[in-house]
């Protein structure tokens, strides 16, 4: 199957098996930079979690991809902070 035909579920499963990481991680990280909450067919964020479970040694050997992962983490943290602020304001104003 061509890489362009892999969906989030396929990527999540293959990355979870640590297969074809040199080809799949750049594709996965590109998608996650756009939206770290993507679903890989199990739950919201499972796709991101599969990438976070890649062995530490892989990231040591692939610094450029690690930098992209750090960008995804930063995006997630920004979104999380914004959402938490809105939740806090909602609760304060309405409860």
mmCIF file of C-alpha atoms in Angstrom:
data_model
loop_
_atom_site.group_PDB
_atom_site.id
_atom_site.type_symbol
_atom_site.label_atom_id
_atom_site.label_comp_id
_atom_site.label_asym_id
_atom_site.label_seq_id
_atom_site.Cartn_x
_atom_site.Cartn_y
_atom_site.Cartn_z
ATOM 1 C CA UNK A 1 0.000 0.000 0.000
ATOM 2 C CA UNK A 2 1.396 3.445 -0.890
ATOM 3 C CA UNK A 3 2.193 5.715 2.050
ATOM 4 C CA UNK A 4 -0.298 8.320 0.847
ATOM 5 C CA UNK A 5 -3.101 5.778 1.295
ATOM 6 C CA UNK A 6 -2.373 5.132 4.971
ATOM 7 C CA UNK A 7 -4.947 6.656 7.294
ATOM 8 C CA UNK A 8 -4.469 7.647 10.939
ATOM 9 C CA UNK A 9 -5.440 4.186 12.155
ATOM 10 C CA UNK A 10 -2.878 2.517 9.859
ATOM 11 C CA UNK A 11 -0.179 4.939 10.973
ATOM 12 C CA UNK A 12 -1.047 4.460 14.651
ATOM 13 C CA UNK A 13 -0.875 0.678 14.337
ATOM 14 C CA UNK A 14 2.367 0.560 12.343
ATOM 15 C CA UNK A 15 4.104 3.131 14.538
ATOM 16 C CA UNK A 16 2.886 1.237 17.597
ATOM 17 C CA UNK A 17 4.640 -1.832 16.170
ATOM 18 C CA UNK A 18 7.774 0.306 15.584
ATOM 19 C CA UNK A 19 7.600 -0.542 11.870
ATOM 20 C CA UNK A 20 8.851 1.689 9.068
ATOM 21 C CA UNK A 21 9.483 4.587 11.417
ATOM 22 C CA UNK A 22 11.833 6.384 9.018
ATOM 23 C CA UNK A 23 8.957 6.617 6.522
ATOM 24 C CA UNK A 24 5.940 6.839 8.809
ATOM 25 C CA UNK A 25 7.046 9.275 11.512
ATOM 26 C CA UNK A 26 7.592 12.233 9.169
ATOM 27 C CA UNK A 27 4.074 11.683 7.806
ATOM 28 C CA UNK A 28 2.599 11.278 11.286
ATOM 29 C CA UNK A 29 4.370 14.335 12.673
ATOM 30 C CA UNK A 30 3.168 16.458 9.770
ATOM 31 C CA UNK A 31 -0.410 15.490 10.628
ATOM 32 C CA UNK A 32 0.103 15.972 14.358
ATOM 33 C CA UNK A 33 1.582 19.446 13.962
ATOM 34 C CA UNK A 34 -1.731 20.415 12.350
ATOM 35 C CA UNK A 35 -3.800 18.717 15.052
ATOM 36 C CA UNK A 36 -2.273 16.820 17.996
ATOM 37 C CA UNK A 37 -5.742 15.587 19.019
ATOM 38 C CA UNK A 38 -6.181 13.414 15.920
ATOM 39 C CA UNK A 39 -7.743 10.051 16.483
ATOM 40 C CA UNK A 40 -6.209 6.826 15.266
ATOM 41 C CA UNK A 41 -9.554 5.047 15.656
ATOM 42 C CA UNK A 42 -9.395 4.250 19.396
ATOM 43 C CA UNK A 43 -9.754 7.555 21.245
ATOM 44 C CA UNK A 44 -8.922 11.225 20.780
ATOM 45 C CA UNK A 45 -5.152 11.571 20.976
ATOM 46 C CA UNK A 46 -4.291 7.882 20.485
ATOM 47 C CA UNK A 47 -2.385 8.736 17.315
ATOM 48 C CA UNK A 48 -0.168 11.181 19.269
ATOM 49 C CA UNK A 49 0.275 8.626 22.061
ATOM 50 C CA UNK A 50 1.577 6.017 19.606
ATOM 51 C CA UNK A 51 4.264 8.476 18.465
ATOM 52 C CA UNK A 52 5.179 9.309 22.068
ATOM 53 C CA UNK A 53 5.753 5.591 22.736
ATOM 54 C CA UNK A 54 8.506 5.313 20.103
ATOM 55 C CA UNK A 55 11.715 4.141 21.747
ATOM 56 C CA UNK A 56 14.008 6.828 23.187
ATOM 57 C CA UNK A 57 16.928 5.480 21.167
ATOM 58 C CA UNK A 58 15.113 6.256 17.915
ATOM 59 C CA UNK A 59 14.734 9.918 18.858
ATOM 60 C CA UNK A 60 18.426 10.129 19.855
ATOM 61 C CA UNK A 61 19.383 8.987 16.363
ATOM 62 C CA UNK A 62 16.839 11.207 14.570
ATOM 63 C CA UNK A 63 17.260 14.687 16.061
ATOM 64 C CA UNK A 64 15.361 16.423 13.248
ATOM 65 C CA UNK A 65 12.283 14.280 13.845
ATOM 66 C CA UNK A 66 12.651 14.778 17.597
ATOM 67 C CA UNK A 67 12.535 18.538 16.989
ATOM 68 C CA UNK A 68 9.289 18.050 15.071
ATOM 69 C CA UNK A 69 7.904 15.971 17.941
ATOM 70 C CA UNK A 70 8.861 18.759 20.333
ATOM 71 C CA UNK A 71 6.906 21.154 18.089
ATOM 72 C CA UNK A 72 3.847 18.883 18.305
ATOM 73 C CA UNK A 73 4.209 18.743 22.092
ATOM 74 C CA UNK A 74 4.409 22.544 22.207
ATOM 75 C CA UNK A 75 1.285 22.859 20.054
ATOM 76 C CA UNK A 76 -0.550 20.416 22.316
ATOM 77 C CA UNK A 77 0.526 22.305 25.438
ATOM 78 C CA UNK A 78 -0.640 25.633 23.992
ATOM 79 C CA UNK A 79 -4.029 24.224 23.041
ATOM 80 C CA UNK A 80 -4.385 22.486 26.403
ATOM 81 C CA UNK A 81 -3.576 25.705 28.268
ATOM 82 C CA UNK A 82 -6.108 27.688 26.221
ATOM 83 C CA UNK A 83 -8.824 25.094 26.744
ATOM 84 C CA UNK A 84 -8.114 24.891 30.481
ATOM 85 C CA UNK A 85 -8.370 28.684 30.744
ATOM 86 C CA UNK A 86 -11.737 28.632 28.984
ATOM 87 C CA UNK A 87 -12.994 25.811 31.193
ATOM 88 C CA UNK A 88 -11.884 27.684 34.305
ATOM 89 C CA UNK A 89 -13.615 30.867 33.144
ATOM 90 C CA UNK A 90 -16.745 28.903 32.248
ATOM 91 C CA UNK A 91 -16.879 27.324 35.684
ATOM 92 C CA UNK A 92 -16.196 30.600 37.449
ATOM 93 C CA UNK A 93 -18.851 32.518 35.475
ATOM 94 C CA UNK A 94 -21.548 29.873 35.532
ATOM 95 C CA UNK A 95 -21.259 27.923 38.745
#
